CSV table of N, CA and C in Angstrom, one decimal:
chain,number,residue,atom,x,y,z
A,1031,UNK,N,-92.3,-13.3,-93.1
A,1031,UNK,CA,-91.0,-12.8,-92.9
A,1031,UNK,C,-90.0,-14.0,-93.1
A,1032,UNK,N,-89.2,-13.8,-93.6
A,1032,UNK,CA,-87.9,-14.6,-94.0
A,1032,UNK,C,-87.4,-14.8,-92.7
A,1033,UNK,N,-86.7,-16.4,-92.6
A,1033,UNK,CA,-85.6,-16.5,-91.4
A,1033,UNK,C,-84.6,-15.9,-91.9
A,1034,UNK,N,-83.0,-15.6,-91.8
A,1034,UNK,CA,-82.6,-15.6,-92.0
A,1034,UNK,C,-81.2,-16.4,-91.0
A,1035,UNK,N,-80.3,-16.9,-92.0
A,1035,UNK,CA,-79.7,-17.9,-92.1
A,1035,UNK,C,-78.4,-17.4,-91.6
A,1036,UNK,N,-77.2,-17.7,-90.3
A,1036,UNK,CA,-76.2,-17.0,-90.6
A,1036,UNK,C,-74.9,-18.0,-90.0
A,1037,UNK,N,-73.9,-18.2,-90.4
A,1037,UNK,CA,-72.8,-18.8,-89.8
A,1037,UNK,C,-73.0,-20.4,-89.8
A,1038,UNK,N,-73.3,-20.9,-90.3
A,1038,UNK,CA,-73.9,-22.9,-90.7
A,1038,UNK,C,-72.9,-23.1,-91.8
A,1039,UNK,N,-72.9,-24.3,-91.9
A,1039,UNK,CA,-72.2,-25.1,-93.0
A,1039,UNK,C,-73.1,-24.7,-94.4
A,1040,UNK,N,-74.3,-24.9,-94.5
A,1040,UNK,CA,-74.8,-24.7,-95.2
A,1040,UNK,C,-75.6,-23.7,-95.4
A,1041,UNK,N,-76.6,-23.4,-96.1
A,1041,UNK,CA,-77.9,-22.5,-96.6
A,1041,UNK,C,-78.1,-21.6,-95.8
A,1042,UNK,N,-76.5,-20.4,-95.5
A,1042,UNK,CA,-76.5,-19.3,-95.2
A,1042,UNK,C,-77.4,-18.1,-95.9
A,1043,UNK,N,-78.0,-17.2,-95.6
A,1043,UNK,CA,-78.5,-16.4,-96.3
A,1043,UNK,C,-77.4,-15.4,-96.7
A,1044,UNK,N,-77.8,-14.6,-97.9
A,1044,UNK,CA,-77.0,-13.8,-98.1
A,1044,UNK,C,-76.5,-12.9,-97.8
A,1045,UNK,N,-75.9,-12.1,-97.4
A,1045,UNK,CA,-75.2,-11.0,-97.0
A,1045,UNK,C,-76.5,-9.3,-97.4
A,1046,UNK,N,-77.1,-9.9,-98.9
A,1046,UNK,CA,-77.7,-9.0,-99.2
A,1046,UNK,C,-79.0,-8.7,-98.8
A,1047,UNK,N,-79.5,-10.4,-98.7
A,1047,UNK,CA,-80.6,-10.7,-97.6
A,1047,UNK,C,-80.7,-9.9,-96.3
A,1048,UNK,N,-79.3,-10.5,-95.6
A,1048,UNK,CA,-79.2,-9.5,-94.2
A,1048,UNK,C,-79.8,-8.3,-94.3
A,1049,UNK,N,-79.0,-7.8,-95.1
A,1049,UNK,CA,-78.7,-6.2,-94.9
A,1049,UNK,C,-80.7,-5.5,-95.4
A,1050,UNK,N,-81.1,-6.3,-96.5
A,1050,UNK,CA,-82.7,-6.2,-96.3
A,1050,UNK,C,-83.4,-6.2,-95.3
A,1051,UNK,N,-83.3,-7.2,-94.7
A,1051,UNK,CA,-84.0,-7.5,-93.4
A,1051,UNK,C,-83.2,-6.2,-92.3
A,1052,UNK,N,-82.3,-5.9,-92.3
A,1052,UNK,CA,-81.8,-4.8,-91.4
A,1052,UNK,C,-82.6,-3.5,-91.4
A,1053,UNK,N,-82.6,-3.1,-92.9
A,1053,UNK,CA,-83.0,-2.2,-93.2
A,1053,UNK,C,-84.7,-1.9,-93.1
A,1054,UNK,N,-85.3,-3.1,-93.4
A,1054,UNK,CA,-86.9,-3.3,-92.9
A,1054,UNK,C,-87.1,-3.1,-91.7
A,1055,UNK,N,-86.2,-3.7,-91.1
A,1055,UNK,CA,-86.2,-3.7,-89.1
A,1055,UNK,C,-85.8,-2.4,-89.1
A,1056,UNK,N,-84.8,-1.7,-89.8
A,1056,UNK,CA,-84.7,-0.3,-89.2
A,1056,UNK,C,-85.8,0.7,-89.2
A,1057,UNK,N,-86.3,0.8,-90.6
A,1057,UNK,CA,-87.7,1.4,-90.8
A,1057,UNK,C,-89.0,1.3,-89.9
A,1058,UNK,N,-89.1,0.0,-89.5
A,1058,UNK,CA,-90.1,-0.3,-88.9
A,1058,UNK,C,-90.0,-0.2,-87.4
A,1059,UNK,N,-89.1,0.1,-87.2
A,1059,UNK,CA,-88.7,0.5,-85.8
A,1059,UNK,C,-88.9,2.2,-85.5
A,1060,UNK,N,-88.3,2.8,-86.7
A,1060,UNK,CA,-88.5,4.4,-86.5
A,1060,UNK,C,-89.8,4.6,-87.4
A,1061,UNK,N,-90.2,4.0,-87.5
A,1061,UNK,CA,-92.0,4.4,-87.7
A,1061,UNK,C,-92.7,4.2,-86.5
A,1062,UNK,N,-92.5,3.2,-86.0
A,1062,UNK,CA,-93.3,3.4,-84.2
A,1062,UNK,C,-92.9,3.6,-83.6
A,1063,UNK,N,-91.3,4.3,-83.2
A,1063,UNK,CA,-91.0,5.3,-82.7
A,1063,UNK,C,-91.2,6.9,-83.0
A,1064,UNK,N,-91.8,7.1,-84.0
A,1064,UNK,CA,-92.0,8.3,-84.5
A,1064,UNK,C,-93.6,8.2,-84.2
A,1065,UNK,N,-94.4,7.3,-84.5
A,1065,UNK,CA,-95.8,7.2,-83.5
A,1065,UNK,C,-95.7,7.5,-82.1
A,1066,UNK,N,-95.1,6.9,-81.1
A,1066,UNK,CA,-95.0,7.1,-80.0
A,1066,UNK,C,-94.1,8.4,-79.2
A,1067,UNK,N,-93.3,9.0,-80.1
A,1067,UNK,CA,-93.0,10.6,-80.2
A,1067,UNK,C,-94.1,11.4,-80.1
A,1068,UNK,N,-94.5,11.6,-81.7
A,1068,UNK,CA,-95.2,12.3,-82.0
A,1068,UNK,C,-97.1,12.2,-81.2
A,1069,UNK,N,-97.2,10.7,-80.9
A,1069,UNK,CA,-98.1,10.9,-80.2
A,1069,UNK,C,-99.7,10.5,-81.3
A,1070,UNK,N,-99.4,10.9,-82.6
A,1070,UNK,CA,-100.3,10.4,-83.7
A,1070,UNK,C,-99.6,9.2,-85.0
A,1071,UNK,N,-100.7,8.7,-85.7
A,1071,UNK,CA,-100.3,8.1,-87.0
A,1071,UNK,C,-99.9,9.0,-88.0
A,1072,UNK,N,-99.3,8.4,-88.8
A,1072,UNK,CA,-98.8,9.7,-89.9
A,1072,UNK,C,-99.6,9.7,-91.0
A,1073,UNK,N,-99.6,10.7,-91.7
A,1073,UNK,CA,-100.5,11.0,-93.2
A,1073,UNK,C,-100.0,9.5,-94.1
A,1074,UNK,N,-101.0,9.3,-94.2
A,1074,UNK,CA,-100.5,8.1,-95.5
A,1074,UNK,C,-100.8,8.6,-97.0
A,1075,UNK,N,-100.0,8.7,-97.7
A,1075,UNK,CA,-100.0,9.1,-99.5
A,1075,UNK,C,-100.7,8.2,-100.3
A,1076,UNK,N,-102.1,8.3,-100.6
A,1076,UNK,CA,-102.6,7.4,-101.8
A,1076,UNK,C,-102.0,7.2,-103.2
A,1077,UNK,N,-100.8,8.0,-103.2
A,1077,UNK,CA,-100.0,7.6,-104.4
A,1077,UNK,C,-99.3,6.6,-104.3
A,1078,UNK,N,-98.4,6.4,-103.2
A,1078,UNK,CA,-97.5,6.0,-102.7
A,1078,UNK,C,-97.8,4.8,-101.8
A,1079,UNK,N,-99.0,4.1,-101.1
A,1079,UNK,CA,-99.3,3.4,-100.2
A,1079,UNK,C,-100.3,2.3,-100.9
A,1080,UNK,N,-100.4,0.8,-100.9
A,1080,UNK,CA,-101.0,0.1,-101.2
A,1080,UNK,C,-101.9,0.0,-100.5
A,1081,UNK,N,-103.2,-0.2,-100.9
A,1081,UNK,CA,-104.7,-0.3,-100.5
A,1081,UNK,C,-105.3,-1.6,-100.4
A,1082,UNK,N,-105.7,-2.0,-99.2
A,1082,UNK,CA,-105.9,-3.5,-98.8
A,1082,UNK,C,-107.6,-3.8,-98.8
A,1083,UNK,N,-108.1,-3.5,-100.1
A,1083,UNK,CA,-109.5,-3.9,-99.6
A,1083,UNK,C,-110.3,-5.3,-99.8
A,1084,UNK,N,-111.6,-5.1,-99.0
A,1084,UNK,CA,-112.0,-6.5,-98.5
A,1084,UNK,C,-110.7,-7.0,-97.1
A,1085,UNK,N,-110.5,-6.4,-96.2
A,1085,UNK,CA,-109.6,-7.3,-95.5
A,1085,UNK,C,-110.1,-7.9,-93.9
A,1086,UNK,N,-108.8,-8.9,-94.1
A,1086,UNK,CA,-109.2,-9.4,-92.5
A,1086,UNK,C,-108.0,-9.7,-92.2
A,1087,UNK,N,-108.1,-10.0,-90.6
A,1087,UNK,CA,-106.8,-10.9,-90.2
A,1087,UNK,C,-106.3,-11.7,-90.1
A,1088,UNK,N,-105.7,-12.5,-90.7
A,1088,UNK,CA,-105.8,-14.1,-90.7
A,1088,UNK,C,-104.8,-14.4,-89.6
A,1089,UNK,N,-104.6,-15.6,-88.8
A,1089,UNK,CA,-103.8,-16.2,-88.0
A,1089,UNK,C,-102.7,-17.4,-88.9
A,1090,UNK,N,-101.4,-17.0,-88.9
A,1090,UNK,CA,-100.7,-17.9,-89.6
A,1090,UNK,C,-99.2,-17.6,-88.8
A,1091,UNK,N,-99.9,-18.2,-87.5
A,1091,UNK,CA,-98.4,-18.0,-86.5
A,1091,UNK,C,-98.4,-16.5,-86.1
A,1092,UNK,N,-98.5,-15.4,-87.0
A,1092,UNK,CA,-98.6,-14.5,-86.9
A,1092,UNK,C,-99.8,-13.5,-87.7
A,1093,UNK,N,-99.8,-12.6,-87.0
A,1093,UNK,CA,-101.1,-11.7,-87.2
A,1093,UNK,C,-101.1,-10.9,-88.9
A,1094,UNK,N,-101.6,-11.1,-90.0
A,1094,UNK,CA,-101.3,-9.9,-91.3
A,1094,UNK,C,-102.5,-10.1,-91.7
A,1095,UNK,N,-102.3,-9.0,-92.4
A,1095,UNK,CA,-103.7,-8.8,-93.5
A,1095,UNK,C,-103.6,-9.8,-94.4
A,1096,UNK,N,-105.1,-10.0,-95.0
A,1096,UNK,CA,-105.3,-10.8,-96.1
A,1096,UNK,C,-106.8,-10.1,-96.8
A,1097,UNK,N,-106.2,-9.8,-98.0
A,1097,UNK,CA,-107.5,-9.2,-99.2
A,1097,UNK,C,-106.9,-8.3,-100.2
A,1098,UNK,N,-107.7,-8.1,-101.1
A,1098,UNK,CA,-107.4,-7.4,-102.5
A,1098,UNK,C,-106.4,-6.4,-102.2
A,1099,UNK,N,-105.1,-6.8,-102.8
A,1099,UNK,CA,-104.2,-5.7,-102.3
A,1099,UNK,C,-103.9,-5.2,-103.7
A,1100,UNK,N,-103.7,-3.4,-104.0
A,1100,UNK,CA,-103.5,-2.7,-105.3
A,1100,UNK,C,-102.5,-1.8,-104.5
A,1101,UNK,N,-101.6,-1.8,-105.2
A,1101,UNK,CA,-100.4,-0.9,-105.6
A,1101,UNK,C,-101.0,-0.3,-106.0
A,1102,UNK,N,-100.7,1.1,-105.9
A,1102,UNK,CA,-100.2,2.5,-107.0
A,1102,UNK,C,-99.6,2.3,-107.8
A,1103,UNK,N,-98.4,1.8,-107.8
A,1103,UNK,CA,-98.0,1.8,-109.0
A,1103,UNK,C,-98.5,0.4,-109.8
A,1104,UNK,N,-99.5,0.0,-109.5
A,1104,UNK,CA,-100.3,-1.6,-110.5
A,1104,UNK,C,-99.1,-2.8,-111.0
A,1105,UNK,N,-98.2,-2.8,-109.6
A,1105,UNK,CA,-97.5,-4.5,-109.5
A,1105,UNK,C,-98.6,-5.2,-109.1
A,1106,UNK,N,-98.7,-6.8,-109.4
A,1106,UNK,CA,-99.8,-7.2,-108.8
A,1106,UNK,C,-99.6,-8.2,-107.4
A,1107,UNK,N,-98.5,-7.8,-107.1
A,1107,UNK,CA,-98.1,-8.1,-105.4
A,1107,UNK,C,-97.0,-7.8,-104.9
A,1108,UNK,N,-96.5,-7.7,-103.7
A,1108,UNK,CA,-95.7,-7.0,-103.1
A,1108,UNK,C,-95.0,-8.4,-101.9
A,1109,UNK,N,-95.8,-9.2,-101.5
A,1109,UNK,CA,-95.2,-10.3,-100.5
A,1109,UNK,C,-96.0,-11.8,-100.7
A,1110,UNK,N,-97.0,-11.5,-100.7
A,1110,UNK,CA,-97.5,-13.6,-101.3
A,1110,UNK,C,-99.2,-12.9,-101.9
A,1111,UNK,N,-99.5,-14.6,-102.2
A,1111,UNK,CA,-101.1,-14.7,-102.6
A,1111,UNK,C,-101.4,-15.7,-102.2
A,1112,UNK,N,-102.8,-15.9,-101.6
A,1112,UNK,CA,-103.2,-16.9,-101.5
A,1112,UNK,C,-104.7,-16.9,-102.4
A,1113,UNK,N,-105.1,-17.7,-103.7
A,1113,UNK,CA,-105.9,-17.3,-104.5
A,1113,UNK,C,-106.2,-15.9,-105.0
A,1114,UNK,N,-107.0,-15.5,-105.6
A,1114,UNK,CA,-107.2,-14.0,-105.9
A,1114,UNK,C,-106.8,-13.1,-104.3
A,1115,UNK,N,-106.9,-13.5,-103.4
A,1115,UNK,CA,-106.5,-12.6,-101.9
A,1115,UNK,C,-104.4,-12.8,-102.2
A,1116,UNK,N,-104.4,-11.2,-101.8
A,1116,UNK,CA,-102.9,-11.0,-101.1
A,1116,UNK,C,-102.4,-11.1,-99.7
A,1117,UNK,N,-101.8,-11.4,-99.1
A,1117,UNK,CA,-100.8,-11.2,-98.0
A,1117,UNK,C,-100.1,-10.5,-97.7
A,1118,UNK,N,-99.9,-10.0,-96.4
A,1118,UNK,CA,-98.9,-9.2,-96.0
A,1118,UNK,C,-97.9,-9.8,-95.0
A,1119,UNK,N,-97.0,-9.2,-95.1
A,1119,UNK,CA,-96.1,-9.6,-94.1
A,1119,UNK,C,-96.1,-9.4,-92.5
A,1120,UNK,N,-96.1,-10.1,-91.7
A,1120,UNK,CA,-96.5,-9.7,-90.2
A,1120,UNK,C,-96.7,-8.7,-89.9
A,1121,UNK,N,-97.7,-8.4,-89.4
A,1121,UNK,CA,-98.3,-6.9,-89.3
A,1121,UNK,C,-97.8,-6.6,-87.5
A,1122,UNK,N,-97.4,-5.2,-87.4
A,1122,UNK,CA,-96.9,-4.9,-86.4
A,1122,UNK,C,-98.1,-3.7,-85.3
A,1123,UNK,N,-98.8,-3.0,-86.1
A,1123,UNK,CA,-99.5,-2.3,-85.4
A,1123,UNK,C,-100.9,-2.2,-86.7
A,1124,UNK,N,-101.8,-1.7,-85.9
A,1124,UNK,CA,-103.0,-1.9,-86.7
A,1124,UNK,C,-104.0,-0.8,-86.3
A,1125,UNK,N,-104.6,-0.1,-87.0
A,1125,UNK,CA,-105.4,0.8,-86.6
A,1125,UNK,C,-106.8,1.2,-87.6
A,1126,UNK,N,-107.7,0.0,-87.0
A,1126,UNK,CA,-108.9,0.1,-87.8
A,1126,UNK,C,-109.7,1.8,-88.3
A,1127,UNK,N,-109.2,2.0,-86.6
A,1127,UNK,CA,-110.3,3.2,-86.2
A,1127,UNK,C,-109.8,4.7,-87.9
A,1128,UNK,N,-108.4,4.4,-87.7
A,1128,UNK,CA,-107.4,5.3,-88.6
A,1128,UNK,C,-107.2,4.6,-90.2
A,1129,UNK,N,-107.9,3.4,-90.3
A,1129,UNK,CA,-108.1,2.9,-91.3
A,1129,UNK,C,-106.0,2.5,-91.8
A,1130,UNK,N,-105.3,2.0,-90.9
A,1130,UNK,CA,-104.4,1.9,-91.5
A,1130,UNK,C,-103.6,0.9,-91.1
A,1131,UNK,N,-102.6,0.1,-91.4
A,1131,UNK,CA,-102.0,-1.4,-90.7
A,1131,UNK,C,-100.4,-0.4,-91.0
A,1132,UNK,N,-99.4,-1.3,-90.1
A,1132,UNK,CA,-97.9,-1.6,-90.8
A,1132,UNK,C,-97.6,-2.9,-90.4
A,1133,UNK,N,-97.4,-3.0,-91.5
A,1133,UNK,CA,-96.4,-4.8,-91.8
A,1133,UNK,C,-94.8,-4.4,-91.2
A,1134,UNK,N,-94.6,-5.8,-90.8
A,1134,UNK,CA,-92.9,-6.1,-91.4
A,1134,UNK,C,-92.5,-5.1,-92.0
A,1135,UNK,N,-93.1,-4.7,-93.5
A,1135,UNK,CA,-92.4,-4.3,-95.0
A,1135,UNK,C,-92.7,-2.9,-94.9
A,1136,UNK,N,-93.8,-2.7,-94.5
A,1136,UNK,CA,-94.5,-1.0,-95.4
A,1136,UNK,C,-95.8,-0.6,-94.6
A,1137,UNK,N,-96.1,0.3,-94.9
A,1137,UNK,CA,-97.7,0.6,-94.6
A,1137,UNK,C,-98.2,0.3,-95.5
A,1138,UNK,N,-99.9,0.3,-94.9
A,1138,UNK,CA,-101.1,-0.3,-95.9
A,1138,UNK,C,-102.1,0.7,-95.5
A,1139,UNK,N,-103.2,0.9,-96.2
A,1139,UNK,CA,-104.6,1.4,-96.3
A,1139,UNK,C,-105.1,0.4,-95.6
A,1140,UNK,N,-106.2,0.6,-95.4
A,1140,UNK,CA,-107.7,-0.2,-94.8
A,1140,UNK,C,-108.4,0.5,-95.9
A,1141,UNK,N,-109.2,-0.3,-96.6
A,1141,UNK,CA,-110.2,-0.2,-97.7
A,1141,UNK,C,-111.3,-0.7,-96.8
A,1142,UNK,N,-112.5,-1.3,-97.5
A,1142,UNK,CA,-113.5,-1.9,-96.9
A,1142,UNK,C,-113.4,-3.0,-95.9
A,1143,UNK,N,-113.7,-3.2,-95.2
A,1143,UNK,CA,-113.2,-4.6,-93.9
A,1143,UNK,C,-114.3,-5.7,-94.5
A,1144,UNK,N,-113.7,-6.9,-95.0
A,1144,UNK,CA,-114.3,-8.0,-95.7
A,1144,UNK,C,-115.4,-8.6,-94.7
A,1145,UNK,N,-117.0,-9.8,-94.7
A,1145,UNK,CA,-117.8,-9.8,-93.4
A,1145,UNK,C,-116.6,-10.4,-92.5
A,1146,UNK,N,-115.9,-10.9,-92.6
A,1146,UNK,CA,-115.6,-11.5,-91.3
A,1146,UNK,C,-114.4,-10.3,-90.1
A,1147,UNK,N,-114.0,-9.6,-90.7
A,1147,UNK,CA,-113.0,-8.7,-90.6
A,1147,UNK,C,-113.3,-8.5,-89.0
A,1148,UNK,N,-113.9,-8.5,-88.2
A,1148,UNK,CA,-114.5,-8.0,-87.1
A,1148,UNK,C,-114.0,-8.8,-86.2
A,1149,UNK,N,-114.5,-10.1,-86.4
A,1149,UNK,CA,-114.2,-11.5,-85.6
A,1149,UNK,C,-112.4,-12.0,-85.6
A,1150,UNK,N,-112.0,-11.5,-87.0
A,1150,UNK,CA,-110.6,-12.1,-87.4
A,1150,UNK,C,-109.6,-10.6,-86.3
A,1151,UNK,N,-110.4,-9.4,-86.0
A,1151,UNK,CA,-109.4,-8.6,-85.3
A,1151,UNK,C,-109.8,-8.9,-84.1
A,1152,UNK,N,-111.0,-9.8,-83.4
A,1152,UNK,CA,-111.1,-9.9,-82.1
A,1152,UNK,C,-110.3,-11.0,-81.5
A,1153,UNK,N,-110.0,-11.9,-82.5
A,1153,UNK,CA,-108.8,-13.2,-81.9
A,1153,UNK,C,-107.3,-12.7,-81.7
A,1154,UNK,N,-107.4,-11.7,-81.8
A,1154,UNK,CA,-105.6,-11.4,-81.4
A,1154,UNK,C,-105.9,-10.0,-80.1
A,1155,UNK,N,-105.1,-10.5,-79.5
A,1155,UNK,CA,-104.8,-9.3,-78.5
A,1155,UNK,C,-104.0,-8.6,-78.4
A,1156,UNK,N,-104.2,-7.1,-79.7
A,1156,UNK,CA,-103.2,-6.0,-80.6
A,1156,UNK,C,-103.2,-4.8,-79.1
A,1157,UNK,N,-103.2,-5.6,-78.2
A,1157,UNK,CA,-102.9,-3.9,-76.8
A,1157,UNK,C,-102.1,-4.0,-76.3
A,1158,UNK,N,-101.1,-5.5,-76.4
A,1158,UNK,CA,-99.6,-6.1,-76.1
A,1158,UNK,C,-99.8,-6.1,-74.5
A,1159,UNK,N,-100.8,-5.7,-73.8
A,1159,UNK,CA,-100.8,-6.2,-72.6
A,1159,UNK,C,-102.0,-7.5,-72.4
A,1160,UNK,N,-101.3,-8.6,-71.2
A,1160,UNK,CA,-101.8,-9.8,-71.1
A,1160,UNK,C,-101.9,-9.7,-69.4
Protein backbone atom coordinates (compact mmCIF):
# COMPACT_ATOMS: atom_id res chain seq x y z
CA UNK A 1 0.00 0.00 0.00
CA UNK A 2 1.19 3.43 -0.95
CA UNK A 3 1.84 6.19 1.69
CA UNK A 4 0.37 8.89 0.72
CA UNK A 5 1.83 12.25 0.83
CA UNK A 6 -0.15 15.45 1.72
CA UNK A 7 0.56 19.21 2.59
CA UNK A 8 4.83 19.14 2.66
CA UNK A 9 7.02 21.32 0.67
CA UNK A 10 7.76 18.60 -1.30
CA UNK A 11 6.77 15.05 -2.80
CA UNK A 12 3.07 15.58 -2.27
CA UNK A 13 1.07 12.89 -3.71
CA UNK A 14 -1.40 13.53 -6.15
CA UNK A 15 -4.70 14.63 -5.83
CA UNK A 16 -5.45 11.58 -8.06
CA UNK A 17 -3.55 9.33 -5.97
CA UNK A 18 -5.75 10.48 -3.03
CA UNK A 19 -8.84 10.05 -4.39
CA UNK A 20 -7.56 6.21 -5.41
CA UNK A 21 -6.62 5.34 -2.18
CA UNK A 22 -10.19 6.87 -0.98
CA UNK A 23 -11.88 5.00 -3.19
CA UNK A 24 -10.05 1.48 -2.27
CA UNK A 25 -10.61 2.38 1.46
CA UNK A 26 -14.18 3.00 0.51
CA UNK A 27 -14.71 -0.37 -1.07
CA UNK A 28 -12.90 -2.18 1.32
CA UNK A 29 -14.73 -0.97 4.04
CA UNK A 30 -18.27 -1.78 2.58
CA UNK A 31 -17.15 -5.24 1.66
CA UNK A 32 -16.68 -6.13 5.46
CA UNK A 33 -19.34 -4.28 6.32
CA UNK A 34 -21.59 -6.09 4.07
CA UNK A 35 -19.82 -9.46 5.54
CA UNK A 36 -20.69 -8.54 8.90
CA UNK A 37 -24.37 -7.52 7.87
CA UNK A 38 -25.06 -10.17 5.98
CA UNK A 39 -23.39 -12.55 8.22
CA UNK A 40 -21.71 -14.65 5.17
CA UNK A 41 -18.78 -14.23 2.44
CA UNK A 42 -20.04 -13.21 -0.95
CA UNK A 43 -20.06 -15.30 -4.25
CA UNK A 44 -16.83 -14.70 -5.82
CA UNK A 45 -17.06 -14.60 -10.05
CA UNK A 46 -14.31 -16.80 -11.74
CA UNK A 47 -14.54 -14.38 -14.46
CA UNK A 48 -13.99 -11.55 -12.74
CA UNK A 49 -11.66 -12.51 -9.57
CA UNK A 50 -7.96 -13.31 -9.75
CA UNK A 51 -6.80 -16.72 -8.63
CA UNK A 52 -3.90 -17.00 -6.29
CA UNK A 53 -2.45 -20.37 -6.59
CA UNK A 54 0.38 -22.14 -4.83
CA UNK A 55 -0.10 -19.48 -1.90
CA UNK A 56 1.16 -18.39 1.40
CA UNK A 57 1.43 -15.62 3.71
CA UNK A 58 4.32 -13.84 3.79
CA UNK A 59 5.32 -11.34 6.64
CA UNK A 60 6.41 -7.93 5.09
CA UNK A 61 5.36 -5.57 7.96
CA UNK A 62 2.13 -6.65 6.89
CA UNK A 63 0.19 -9.81 6.28
CA UNK A 64 -0.57 -10.68 1.92
CA UNK A 65 -0.53 -13.37 -0.22
CA UNK A 66 2.29 -14.44 -2.16
CA UNK A 67 2.02 -17.05 -5.31
CA UNK A 68 0.96 -17.56 -8.93
CA UNK A 69 -1.47 -14.97 -9.35
CA UNK A 70 -3.80 -15.13 -13.02
CA UNK A 71 -6.22 -12.60 -13.88
CA UNK A 72 -9.12 -13.35 -15.95
CA UNK A 73 -8.57 -11.10 -18.04
CA UNK A 74 -4.49 -12.51 -18.60
CA UNK A 75 -2.66 -9.09 -17.28
CA UNK A 76 0.36 -10.55 -15.83
CA UNK A 77 -0.04 -8.50 -12.44
CA UNK A 78 -2.15 -6.39 -10.69
CA UNK A 79 0.29 -4.99 -7.52
CA UNK A 80 4.14 -6.42 -7.39
CA UNK A 81 6.37 -9.61 -8.18
CA UNK A 82 8.74 -11.03 -6.40
CA UNK A 83 10.40 -13.64 -9.02
CA UNK A 84 7.94 -15.84 -10.92
CA UNK A 85 5.56 -15.38 -7.43
CA UNK A 86 2.98 -12.31 -7.28
CA UNK A 87 1.95 -10.04 -4.43
CA UNK A 88 -0.81 -8.71 -3.05
CA UNK A 89 -1.57 -5.79 -1.32
CA UNK A 90 -2.14 -6.01 2.49
CA UNK A 91 -4.59 -8.45 2.97
CA UNK A 92 -7.44 -7.49 5.32
CA UNK A 93 -9.52 -10.70 5.93
CA UNK A 94 -8.78 -14.20 4.99
CA UNK A 95 -10.75 -17.16 4.69
CA UNK A 96 -8.94 -20.48 4.01
CA UNK A 97 -11.88 -22.49 5.03
CA UNK A 98 -14.04 -20.40 2.06
CA UNK A 99 -11.02 -20.51 -0.05
CA UNK A 100 -10.89 -16.66 -0.37
CA UNK A 101 -8.60 -13.52 0.81
CA UNK A 102 -9.38 -9.55 0.38
CA UNK A 103 -6.50 -7.27 0.01
CA UNK A 104 -6.18 -3.53 0.31
CA UNK A 105 -7.24 -3.60 -3.59
CA UNK A 106 -9.77 -6.59 -4.52
CA UNK A 107 -10.70 -9.98 -3.77
CA UNK A 108 -8.68 -13.08 -4.46
CA UNK A 109 -9.38 -16.93 -4.96
CA UNK A 110 -7.38 -19.49 -2.88
CA UNK A 111 -6.14 -21.97 -5.50
CA UNK A 112 -3.89 -24.64 -4.05
CA UNK A 113 -2.11 -23.59 -0.59
CA UNK A 114 1.74 -23.82 -1.54
CA UNK A 115 3.81 -26.65 1.37
CA UNK A 116 4.44 -24.07 3.55
CA UNK A 117 0.96 -22.25 3.43
CA UNK A 118 -0.12 -23.69 6.85
CA UNK A 119 2.88 -22.51 8.99
CA UNK A 120 2.87 -18.87 7.05
CA UNK A 121 -1.11 -18.62 8.24
CA UNK A 122 -0.22 -19.72 11.81
CA UNK A 123 2.35 -16.71 12.44
CA UNK A 124 -0.32 -14.09 12.31
CA UNK A 125 -3.15 -13.68 14.59
CA UNK A 126 -6.09 -13.12 11.75
CA UNK A 127 -9.00 -13.20 14.97
CA UNK A 128 -7.95 -9.41 15.85
CA UNK A 129 -8.31 -10.43 19.41
CA UNK A 130 -4.96 -10.46 21.61
Amino acid sequence: MDMLRYGEIECNSSLRAIIRHANASHQLARDLRDIADKRSLPLLDAESVPLVDMWFVEKCMLPMLVGKISYPDRRSDDHGALGRLGFTAPLHLLSVGAGMARSAQRWYRLGRPSPIAQDSVARWDLTGER
